[in-house]
Amino acid sequence: MSTTSPSSSAQQARKALADRLRELRLDAGLTGRGLAAAAGWDRTKVSKIEHVARPPSSEDIRTWCRVCGAEDQAADLIAALRAVEGAFSEWKRLQRSGLRRLQESRGKLYERTRVFRVYEPGIVPGLLQTPEYVRAVLTKVGSFRSSPTGDLDAAVAARIARQHVLRDGDHRFAFLVEESALWVRLGGSEVLAEQLAHLLELIGLPRVSLGVIPSDADRELWPVEGFWMFDQERVSVETVSGWLTITQPGEISQYAAVFEEFAELAAYGAKARRVISNIRNTLV
């Protein structure tokens, strides 16, 4: 588990972007002053950008890439720039308003997303959770992250209300869950048994694909961090301290490749039902 804070991680992201720009300059055989002169900038601008003393703009990056003969890299670098300041949504910014605000903060993103791809190694995905399972999750989130819990009932209702996208609108869902996640007794055995029964019902929804990756599957790639893919727009990874938001096309492609590899391992339909039913039968 990483102990890196969102703020320090954001600074690391800024430094990584500056380092990539510096590498382009060096590959082009240019000095800082030479690049500044070719771009028509103040002679200190390049140094300030490379030392993370001044953030570049999107236009700065386009010019930098043009002068260095690396225009094909401009799109990825601009995406990285956009991700830097918003790389982490710190929980402190939202938790002042309580757990309900945390749940409602992503409503617009869910509404506009057409294709969801979700991988979870240790928990049932939020859109598939029952009210009591949600309550168990948010109770722990509130205590662990020092969020006000006086609005727990409203927060549970807000998360459940968000699940309407499973049935309404033009959305499609592909969920992949490690079998081990279905054994985690959040809230106790009864809560988990009810949750598993709910999953069995959801398998029949027309726009929902639920795959369970068996614990005994032969695999080359180990379980990774849980992630949510929202169309091709972004990937969100929930860390201990916040949401990591990935918008760079190259990185999104990597997550897509991982998702496809895991999808080939998963059991679907009747086979997924058997895995889930076997776990539930053990509980009840």
Short mmCIF file of C-alpha atoms in Angstrom, two decimals:
data_model
loop_
_atom_site.label_atom_id
_atom_site.label_comp_id
_atom_site.label_asym_id
_atom_site.label_seq_id
_atom_site.Cartn_x
_atom_site.Cartn_y
_atom_site.Cartn_z
CA MET A 1 0.00 0.00 0.00
CA SER A 2 1.47 3.33 -1.05
CA THR A 3 1.94 6.04 1.54
CA THR A 4 2.45 8.74 -1.09
CA SER A 5 0.04 11.64 -0.60
CA PRO A 6 -2.05 13.04 -3.46
CA SER A 7 -0.20 16.35 -3.29
CA SER A 8 3.25 14.75 -3.51
CA SER A 9 2.05 12.47 -6.29
CA ALA A 10 0.79 15.49 -8.23
CA GLN A 11 4.24 17.08 -7.85
CA GLN A 12 5.82 13.88 -9.14
CA ALA A 13 3.50 14.04 -12.15
CA ARG A 14 4.61 17.62 -12.85
CA LYS A 15 8.25 16.55 -12.60
CA ALA A 16 7.64 13.59 -14.93
CA LEU A 17 6.13 15.90 -17.55
CA ALA A 18 9.05 18.31 -17.24
CA ASP A 19 11.51 15.44 -17.60
CA ARG A 20 9.81 14.24 -20.79
CA LEU A 21 10.03 17.72 -22.30
CA ARG A 22 13.70 17.92 -21.35
CA GLU A 23 14.36 14.56 -23.04
CA LEU A 24 12.78 15.84 -26.26
CA ARG A 25 15.05 18.87 -26.18
CA LEU A 26 18.16 16.78 -25.60
CA ASP A 27 17.17 14.31 -28.32
CA ALA A 28 16.87 17.26 -30.71
CA GLY A 29 20.38 18.44 -29.77
CA LEU A 30 19.16 21.80 -28.48
CA THR A 31 20.26 23.86 -25.50
CA GLY A 32 17.67 25.53 -23.36
CA ARG A 33 18.51 28.90 -24.83
CA GLY A 34 18.49 27.47 -28.32
CA LEU A 35 14.99 26.07 -27.87
CA ALA A 36 13.79 29.35 -26.37
CA ALA A 37 15.23 31.34 -29.28
CA ALA A 38 13.64 29.05 -31.88
CA ALA A 39 10.29 29.28 -30.08
CA GLY A 40 10.49 33.06 -29.67
CA TRP A 41 10.44 32.81 -25.87
CA ASP A 42 12.28 34.54 -23.06
CA ARG A 43 15.63 32.80 -22.60
CA THR A 44 14.73 31.60 -19.06
CA LYS A 45 11.38 30.04 -19.95
CA VAL A 46 12.75 26.62 -20.93
CA SER A 47 14.77 26.35 -17.73
CA LYS A 48 11.77 27.29 -15.58
CA ILE A 49 9.58 24.68 -17.28
CA GLU A 50 12.20 21.94 -16.95
CA HIS A 51 12.79 22.75 -13.27
CA VAL A 52 9.04 22.71 -12.55
CA ALA A 53 9.14 26.40 -11.61
CA ARG A 54 6.64 27.29 -14.32
CA PRO A 55 3.93 25.03 -15.76
CA PRO A 56 3.74 24.87 -19.56
CA SER A 57 0.54 25.62 -21.42
CA SER A 58 -0.90 23.41 -24.14
CA GLU A 59 0.42 25.86 -26.72
CA ASP A 60 3.87 25.77 -25.09
CA ILE A 61 3.92 22.00 -25.49
CA ARG A 62 2.85 22.19 -29.15
CA THR A 63 5.61 24.71 -29.85
CA TRP A 64 8.16 22.67 -27.88
CA CYS A 65 7.36 19.54 -29.88
CA ARG A 66 7.40 21.42 -33.19
CA VAL A 67 10.82 22.93 -32.53
CA CYS A 68 12.18 19.56 -31.39
CA GLY A 69 10.75 17.72 -34.40
CA ALA A 70 8.47 15.63 -32.19
CA GLU A 71 5.02 16.85 -33.15
CA ASP A 72 3.69 13.29 -33.01
CA GLN A 73 4.18 13.35 -29.22
CA ALA A 74 2.27 16.57 -28.60
CA ALA A 75 -1.14 14.95 -28.01
CA ASP A 76 0.12 12.60 -25.30
CA LEU A 77 2.06 15.36 -23.59
CA ILE A 78 -0.93 17.71 -23.60
CA ALA A 79 -3.06 14.94 -22.12
CA ALA A 80 -0.42 14.48 -19.43
CA LEU A 81 -0.52 18.22 -18.75
CA ARG A 82 -4.30 18.13 -18.29
CA ALA A 83 -3.94 15.22 -15.90
CA VAL A 84 -1.27 16.84 -13.73
CA GLU A 85 -3.43 19.24 -11.72
CA GLY A 86 -6.37 16.85 -11.66
CA ALA A 87 -4.33 13.70 -11.15
CA PHE A 88 -5.75 13.22 -7.69
CA SER A 89 -9.13 14.35 -6.38
CA GLU A 90 -8.25 14.66 -2.74
CA TRP A 91 -10.81 13.26 -0.34
CA LYS A 92 -10.29 16.25 1.97
CA ARG A 93 -11.77 18.53 -0.70
CA LEU A 94 -15.01 16.56 -0.73
CA GLN A 95 -15.28 15.05 2.72
CA ARG A 96 -15.99 18.42 4.34
CA SER A 97 -19.47 17.98 2.93
CA GLY A 98 -19.73 14.38 4.09
CA LEU A 99 -20.18 10.98 2.50
CA ARG A 100 -23.20 11.98 0.46
CA ARG A 101 -21.16 14.60 -1.40
CA LEU A 102 -18.53 11.96 -2.15
CA GLN A 103 -21.17 9.79 -3.79
CA GLU A 104 -22.82 12.58 -5.76
CA SER A 105 -19.56 14.06 -7.04
CA ARG A 106 -19.30 11.64 -9.98
CA GLY A 107 -22.91 11.69 -11.11
CA LYS A 108 -22.34 13.66 -14.32
CA LEU A 109 -19.45 11.40 -15.34
CA TYR A 110 -21.67 8.32 -14.98
CA GLU A 111 -24.48 9.93 -16.95
CA ARG A 112 -22.35 10.85 -19.96
CA THR A 113 -20.30 7.63 -20.11
CA ARG A 114 -21.55 5.15 -22.70
CA VAL A 115 -19.16 2.24 -22.14
CA PHE A 116 -17.99 1.30 -18.65
CA ARG A 117 -15.18 -1.21 -18.17
CA VAL A 118 -14.60 -2.06 -14.53
CA TYR A 119 -12.08 -4.38 -12.90
CA GLU A 120 -12.16 -5.04 -9.16
CA PRO A 121 -9.79 -7.42 -7.35
CA GLY A 122 -11.12 -7.08 -3.81
CA ILE A 123 -14.64 -5.69 -3.69
CA VAL A 124 -17.96 -5.85 -5.55
CA PRO A 125 -18.13 -2.82 -7.91
CA GLY A 126 -20.20 0.06 -6.57
CA LEU A 127 -22.81 -0.06 -9.33
CA LEU A 128 -23.57 -3.67 -8.38
CA GLN A 129 -23.72 -3.27 -4.60
CA THR A 130 -26.79 -3.82 -2.39
CA PRO A 131 -27.79 -1.13 0.14
CA GLU A 132 -26.40 -3.07 3.13
CA TYR A 133 -23.15 -3.80 1.31
CA VAL A 134 -22.89 -0.09 0.44
CA ARG A 135 -23.49 0.75 4.09
CA ALA A 136 -20.66 -1.54 5.19
CA VAL A 137 -18.29 -0.02 2.62
CA LEU A 138 -19.13 3.61 3.37
CA THR A 139 -19.01 3.11 7.12
CA LYS A 140 -15.42 1.99 6.77
CA VAL A 141 -14.61 4.73 4.24
CA GLY A 142 -15.97 7.32 6.64
CA SER A 143 -13.98 6.06 9.62
CA PHE A 144 -10.78 5.48 7.68
CA ARG A 145 -10.78 8.82 5.88
CA SER A 146 -12.24 10.83 8.77
CA SER A 147 -15.30 11.78 6.73
CA PRO A 148 -18.41 12.97 8.57
CA THR A 149 -20.76 9.96 8.85
CA GLY A 150 -23.89 11.75 10.00
CA ASP A 151 -25.23 11.59 6.46
CA LEU A 152 -24.59 7.86 6.01
CA ASP A 153 -28.20 7.08 5.12
CA ALA A 154 -28.21 9.82 2.47
CA ALA A 155 -24.86 8.60 1.13
CA VAL A 156 -26.16 5.03 0.79
CA ALA A 157 -29.24 6.33 -1.00
CA ALA A 158 -27.09 8.44 -3.33
CA ARG A 159 -24.92 5.48 -4.35
CA ILE A 160 -27.96 3.25 -4.90
CA ALA A 161 -29.67 6.00 -6.93
CA ARG A 162 -26.62 6.15 -9.21
CA GLN A 163 -27.31 2.55 -10.21
CA HIS A 164 -30.19 3.64 -12.43
CA VAL A 165 -27.67 3.87 -15.27
CA LEU A 166 -27.68 0.05 -15.35
CA ARG A 167 -31.22 0.12 -16.71
CA ASP A 168 -31.76 3.64 -18.09
CA GLY A 169 -30.12 5.41 -20.98
CA ASP A 170 -27.65 4.27 -23.60
CA HIS A 171 -24.97 2.67 -21.42
CA ARG A 172 -23.09 -0.63 -21.64
CA PHE A 173 -21.18 -2.28 -18.82
CA ALA A 174 -18.40 -4.84 -18.64
CA PHE A 175 -17.53 -5.83 -15.08
CA LEU A 176 -14.65 -8.13 -14.18
CA VAL A 177 -14.33 -9.30 -10.58
CA GLU A 178 -11.73 -11.60 -9.07
CA GLU A 179 -13.38 -14.59 -7.38
CA SER A 180 -11.48 -13.75 -4.20
CA ALA A 181 -13.41 -10.45 -3.99
CA LEU A 182 -16.65 -12.42 -3.69
CA TRP A 183 -15.40 -14.09 -0.52
CA VAL A 184 -14.73 -10.81 1.31
CA ARG A 185 -17.38 -10.62 4.04
CA LEU A 186 -17.94 -6.88 4.24
CA GLY A 187 -20.75 -6.42 6.74
CA GLY A 188 -20.78 -10.10 7.63
CA SER A 189 -22.00 -13.33 6.05
CA GLU A 190 -25.66 -12.33 5.73
CA VAL A 191 -24.81 -9.10 3.94
CA LEU A 192 -22.49 -10.95 1.57
CA ALA A 193 -25.05 -13.69 0.89
CA GLU A 194 -27.62 -11.04 -0.05
CA GLN A 195 -25.01 -9.31 -2.23
CA LEU A 196 -24.22 -12.51 -4.10
CA ALA A 197 -27.92 -13.17 -4.69
CA HIS A 198 -28.14 -9.68 -6.17
CA LEU A 199 -25.26 -10.41 -8.52
CA LEU A 200 -27.08 -13.51 -9.77
CA GLU A 201 -30.04 -11.28 -10.68
CA LEU A 202 -27.87 -8.70 -12.45
CA ILE A 203 -26.29 -11.28 -14.75
CA GLY A 204 -29.54 -11.27 -16.71
CA LEU A 205 -29.56 -7.54 -17.49
CA PRO A 206 -29.29 -6.96 -21.26
CA ARG A 207 -26.53 -4.31 -21.23
CA VAL A 208 -24.49 -5.77 -18.38
CA SER A 209 -21.64 -8.27 -18.74
CA LEU A 210 -20.36 -9.71 -15.47
CA GLY A 211 -17.26 -11.86 -15.59
CA VAL A 212 -15.77 -13.67 -12.60
CA ILE A 213 -12.07 -14.54 -12.80
CA PRO A 214 -11.72 -17.94 -11.08
CA SER A 215 -9.12 -18.21 -8.34
CA ASP A 216 -7.64 -21.29 -10.01
CA ALA A 217 -7.31 -19.72 -13.47
CA ASP A 218 -3.94 -20.18 -15.16
CA ARG A 219 -2.68 -16.68 -15.75
CA GLU A 220 0.36 -14.69 -16.80
CA LEU A 221 -0.74 -11.39 -15.25
CA TRP A 222 -1.39 -11.16 -11.52
CA PRO A 223 -4.31 -9.14 -10.05
CA VAL A 224 -3.62 -5.42 -10.31
CA GLU A 225 -5.23 -2.37 -8.72
CA GLY A 226 -8.93 -1.95 -9.28
CA PHE A 227 -9.79 0.50 -12.05
CA TRP A 228 -12.77 1.99 -13.86
CA MET A 229 -12.61 2.95 -17.53
CA PHE A 230 -15.07 5.62 -18.70
CA ASP A 231 -15.28 5.33 -22.49
CA GLN A 232 -11.88 6.34 -23.86
CA GLU A 233 -11.98 9.52 -21.80
CA ARG A 234 -10.33 8.45 -18.57
CA VAL A 235 -9.36 5.70 -16.18
CA SER A 236 -10.01 6.15 -12.48
CA VAL A 237 -8.10 4.26 -9.81
CA GLU A 238 -9.20 4.64 -6.21
CA THR A 239 -6.23 4.78 -3.86
CA VAL A 240 -6.16 4.96 -0.08
CA SER A 241 -5.99 8.77 -0.17
CA GLY A 242 -7.88 9.76 -3.31
CA TRP A 243 -8.81 9.09 -6.92
CA LEU A 244 -6.04 8.79 -9.45
CA THR A 245 -7.37 10.05 -12.78
CA ILE A 246 -5.56 8.95 -15.93
CA THR A 247 -6.29 10.77 -19.19
CA GLN A 248 -3.17 10.18 -21.28
CA PRO A 249 -4.12 8.08 -24.34
CA GLY A 250 -1.05 5.86 -24.08
CA GLU A 251 -1.79 4.95 -20.47
CA ILE A 252 -5.49 4.41 -21.17
CA SER A 253 -4.47 1.94 -23.89
CA GLN A 254 -2.39 0.02 -21.36
CA TYR A 255 -5.36 -0.35 -19.03
CA ALA A 256 -7.52 -1.42 -21.97
CA ALA A 257 -4.99 -4.14 -22.82
CA VAL A 258 -4.96 -5.36 -19.22
CA PHE A 259 -8.76 -5.43 -19.18
CA GLU A 260 -8.87 -7.51 -22.35
CA GLU A 261 -6.34 -9.99 -20.94
CA PHE A 262 -8.38 -10.40 -17.77
CA ALA A 263 -11.60 -10.69 -19.78
CA GLU A 264 -10.26 -13.79 -21.51
CA LEU A 265 -9.75 -15.45 -18.12
CA ALA A 266 -13.23 -14.76 -16.78
CA ALA A 267 -16.25 -17.02 -16.52
CA TYR A 268 -19.54 -15.63 -17.84
CA GLY A 269 -23.19 -16.59 -17.92
CA ALA A 270 -23.94 -20.03 -16.49
CA LYS A 271 -20.31 -20.57 -15.46
CA ALA A 272 -20.24 -17.28 -13.55
CA ARG A 273 -23.53 -18.20 -11.90
CA ARG A 274 -22.04 -21.46 -10.68
CA VAL A 275 -19.02 -19.71 -9.15
CA ILE A 276 -21.22 -17.16 -7.38
CA SER A 277 -23.78 -19.76 -6.28
CA ASN A 278 -21.09 -22.02 -4.84
CA ILE A 279 -19.75 -19.18 -2.69
CA ARG A 280 -23.25 -18.23 -1.55
CA ASN A 281 -24.12 -21.83 -0.70
CA THR A 282 -21.06 -21.96 1.52
CA LEU A 283 -22.33 -18.92 3.39
CA VAL A 284 -25.96 -20.00 3.86
#
